[in-house]
Coordinates of C-alpha atoms and ligand atoms in Angstrom, one line a residue:
M1 CA 137.8 107.7 95.5
A2 CA 138.1 111.4 96.5
R3 CA 136.3 112.9 99.5
I4 CA 135.3 116.4 100.6
A5 CA 134.9 115.7 104.3
T6 CA 133.7 119.3 104.9
A7 CA 131.0 119.4 102.3
L8 CA 127.5 120.1 103.3
P9 CA 125.3 118.5 104.6
F10 CA 127.9 115.7 105.0
A11 CA 131.0 114.3 103.3
F12 CA 130.9 114.1 99.5
D13 CA 132.6 111.1 97.9
F14 CA 133.3 111.0 94.2
E15 CA 135.5 109.4 91.6
P16 CA 137.2 112.2 89.6
V17 CA 137.3 109.9 86.5
T18 CA 133.6 109.7 86.4
T19 CA 133.0 113.4 87.2
A20 CA 132.3 116.4 85.0
L21 CA 132.0 120.1 85.6
I22 CA 129.0 121.9 84.2
V23 CA 129.3 125.8 84.0
I24 CA 125.9 127.2 83.6
D25 CA 125.2 130.3 81.5
M26 CA 128.2 132.6 82.1
Q27 CA 127.0 134.8 79.3
R28 CA 127.4 138.4 78.6
D29 CA 123.6 138.8 78.7
F30 CA 123.5 137.8 82.3
I31 CA 126.8 139.2 83.6
E32 CA 127.8 142.3 81.7
P33 CA 126.0 145.7 81.9
G34 CA 123.5 146.3 79.1
G35 CA 122.5 142.6 78.7
F36 CA 119.3 140.7 79.4
G37 CA 119.9 140.4 83.2
E38 CA 120.1 144.2 83.6
T39 CA 117.0 144.7 81.5
L40 CA 115.1 142.5 84.0
G41 CA 116.1 145.2 86.6
N42 CA 119.0 143.3 88.1
D43 CA 122.4 144.5 89.5
V44 CA 124.8 142.6 87.4
S45 CA 127.8 143.5 89.5
L46 CA 126.8 140.8 92.0
L47 CA 127.4 138.1 89.3
Q48 CA 130.8 139.6 88.3
S49 CA 132.0 138.8 91.8
I50 CA 132.2 135.0 91.1
V51 CA 134.2 135.3 87.8
P52 CA 137.6 134.8 89.3
T53 CA 136.6 131.7 91.3
T54 CA 134.7 130.2 88.4
A55 CA 137.9 130.7 86.2
A56 CA 140.0 129.0 88.9
L57 CA 137.5 126.1 89.2
I58 CA 137.5 125.5 85.5
A59 CA 141.4 125.6 85.5
L60 CA 141.4 123.1 88.4
C61 CA 139.1 120.6 86.5
R62 CA 141.1 121.0 83.3
A63 CA 144.3 120.2 85.3
H64 CA 142.8 117.1 86.7
G65 CA 141.2 115.8 83.5
V66 CA 137.7 116.5 84.6
P67 CA 135.7 117.3 81.5
V68 CA 134.3 120.9 81.4
I69 CA 130.9 121.4 79.8
H70 CA 129.6 125.0 79.3
T71 CA 125.9 125.9 78.7
R72 CA 124.4 129.0 77.1
E73 CA 120.7 129.9 77.5
C74 CA 119.7 131.1 74.1
H75 CA 117.1 130.6 71.3
K76 CA 117.0 130.1 67.6
P77 CA 116.8 133.4 65.6
D78 CA 113.3 132.5 64.4
L79 CA 112.2 132.1 68.1
S80 CA 110.6 128.7 67.3
D81 CA 111.9 127.4 70.6
L82 CA 110.7 130.3 72.7
P83 CA 107.3 129.8 74.2
A84 CA 105.2 132.8 75.1
A85 CA 105.3 131.7 78.7
K86 CA 109.0 132.5 78.6
R87 CA 109.1 135.4 76.2
D88 CA 106.5 137.4 78.1
R89 CA 108.6 137.8 81.4
G90 CA 110.4 140.9 82.6
N91 CA 110.6 144.3 81.0
P92 CA 107.9 144.5 78.3
D93 CA 110.0 147.0 76.4
L94 CA 112.9 144.5 75.9
R95 CA 112.1 140.8 75.4
I96 CA 114.2 137.8 74.4
G97 CA 114.7 138.1 70.7
D98 CA 114.6 141.9 70.7
P99 CA 117.5 144.0 69.6
G100 CA 119.7 145.1 72.6
P101 CA 123.1 146.8 73.1
M102 CA 124.9 143.4 72.6
G103 CA 122.8 142.1 69.7
R104 CA 119.5 140.3 69.9
I105 CA 118.7 139.3 73.5
L106 CA 119.6 135.6 74.2
I107 CA 119.7 134.6 70.5
A108 CA 122.2 132.0 69.4
G109 CA 125.3 133.6 67.7
E110 CA 124.7 137.1 69.1
R111 CA 127.5 138.7 71.1
G112 CA 125.4 139.0 74.3
A113 CA 124.5 135.3 74.2
D114 CA 128.2 134.2 74.2
I115 CA 130.3 133.3 77.2
I116 CA 132.4 136.0 78.9
P117 CA 136.1 135.9 78.0
D118 CA 137.4 135.0 81.5
V119 CA 135.7 131.6 81.5
Y120 CA 135.6 131.0 77.7
P121 CA 135.7 127.3 76.6
I122 CA 138.8 125.9 75.1
V123 CA 138.9 123.7 72.0
G124 CA 137.4 120.2 72.7
E125 CA 135.0 121.4 75.5
L126 CA 131.3 120.9 74.9
V127 CA 129.1 123.9 74.7
I128 CA 125.4 123.3 75.0
D129 CA 122.8 125.8 73.8
K130 CA 119.7 125.4 75.8
P131 CA 116.3 126.9 75.4
G132 CA 115.2 126.2 78.9
K133 CA 116.3 126.8 82.5
G134 CA 117.4 123.2 82.9
A135 CA 120.4 122.0 80.8
F136 CA 118.9 118.6 80.2
Y137 CA 115.6 119.9 78.6
A138 CA 115.7 119.8 74.8
T139 CA 119.5 119.3 74.6
G140 CA 122.0 116.4 74.0
L141 CA 123.4 116.6 77.6
S142 CA 122.1 113.2 78.7
D143 CA 123.6 111.4 75.7
H144 CA 126.9 113.2 76.1
L145 CA 127.2 112.3 79.8
A146 CA 126.3 108.7 79.0
K147 CA 129.1 108.5 76.4
L148 CA 131.5 109.9 79.0
G149 CA 130.4 107.5 81.7
T150 CA 129.7 110.4 84.1
K151 CA 128.2 109.6 87.5
T152 CA 128.9 112.8 89.4
L153 CA 128.4 116.4 88.4
I154 CA 130.1 119.5 89.8
F155 CA 128.0 122.8 89.2
A156 CA 128.9 126.4 88.8
G157 CA 127.4 129.4 87.1
V158 CA 124.4 131.7 87.1
T159 CA 121.9 132.2 88.5
T160 CA 121.9 129.9 91.5
E161 CA 118.2 129.7 92.0
V162 CA 117.1 129.8 88.3
C163 CA 119.2 127.8 85.8
V164 CA 121.7 126.2 88.3
Q165 CA 119.2 124.9 90.7
T166 CA 116.8 123.7 87.9
T167 CA 119.6 121.7 86.2
M168 CA 120.7 120.2 89.6
R169 CA 117.1 119.0 90.1
E170 CA 117.0 117.6 86.6
A171 CA 120.5 115.8 87.3
N172 CA 119.2 114.3 90.6
D173 CA 116.1 112.9 88.8
R174 CA 118.5 111.3 86.2
G175 CA 120.7 109.6 88.9
F176 CA 123.6 111.9 89.1
D177 CA 125.2 112.9 92.4
S178 CA 125.7 116.7 92.2
L179 CA 128.0 119.2 94.0
L180 CA 127.4 122.9 93.8
I181 CA 130.5 125.1 94.2
E182 CA 129.1 127.9 96.4
D183 CA 131.7 130.5 95.6
A184 CA 131.4 129.9 91.9
T185 CA 127.6 130.5 91.7
E186 CA 125.7 133.7 92.3
S187 CA 122.3 135.2 92.1
Y188 CA 121.0 138.8 91.6
F189 CA 119.3 138.3 95.0
P190 CA 121.6 137.3 97.8
A191 CA 118.8 135.9 99.9
F192 CA 117.8 133.7 97.0
K193 CA 121.3 132.2 96.8
A194 CA 121.4 131.6 100.4
A195 CA 118.0 129.9 100.3
T196 CA 119.0 127.8 97.4
L197 CA 122.1 126.5 99.1
D198 CA 120.0 125.6 102.1
M199 CA 117.3 123.8 100.1
I200 CA 119.8 121.8 98.0
R201 CA 121.5 120.4 101.0
A202 CA 118.4 120.1 103.3
Q203 CA 116.8 116.8 104.1
G204 CA 119.9 114.8 103.8
A205 CA 121.1 116.3 100.5
I206 CA 117.7 116.1 98.8
V207 CA 119.2 117.7 95.6
G208 CA 122.9 117.5 96.3
W209 CA 125.9 118.8 98.2
T210 CA 127.7 122.2 98.5
A211 CA 131.4 123.0 99.0
T212 CA 133.8 125.8 98.1
C213 CA 136.3 125.7 95.3
A214 CA 139.2 125.5 97.8
E215 CA 137.6 122.4 99.4
L216 CA 137.3 120.7 96.0
E217 CA 140.9 121.6 95.2
V218 CA 142.2 120.0 98.4
A219 CA 140.1 116.8 97.7
L220 CA 141.4 116.5 94.0
N221 CA 145.0 117.1 95.2
E222 CA 145.0 114.4 98.0
Ligands
TIU1 N1 120.7 131.3 83.4 C1 119.6 131.8 84.1 O1 119.6 131.6 85.3 N2 118.6 132.5 83.5 C2 117.8 133.5 84.0 O2 117.0 134.0 83.3 N3 118.1 133.8 85.3 C3 117.6 134.7 86.1 O3 117.8 134.8 87.3 N4 116.8 135.6 85.5

């Protein structure tokens, strides 16, 4: 059993052999200039700040045999999995599915929908294309985790309050203990990130725990 004694709101105990890392939506469309995130009016440089820590976290998990699962928020080219309630958000001149500087916005197979090179999956790692904010919705994630025997999930990625938090709440409802690595997740809105960390660990870890990548590294190396 590994322990992060300094996790918040209290010590986080986990078995590394039944733990997996889920890296949420580290895609060009959210992180690089000219993508979907910027079209929504956001400053994408904020998200770029977590790339080195996220890469280090992925390397740490690989070194310890913790499976790494990557997600991409994207839709089918025919948009059959894109409800109007999602499409009709943000800048009306540039919607999901429209042509953008990096291909069609958030469409599977387009350059913008792919993962940025610094945290790119390696052969053998699962990549889940998800049409929703939560990674469990309309994907094979539950089945995959059941096959792995996973009980604990470590989370990283973007954005903290949208796809990361949604997936952590889905995970909690499905019986997983969840740890969010606070320096490997980011929001376009610093206040939203801070509020999300607070609400995850409030009420006795109502959604899960938080810790830094360095704290996880110490626990895995003990
Ligand atoms: N991945 C994810 O969080 N998708 C979003 O659309 N996030 C925003 O913050 N817009």
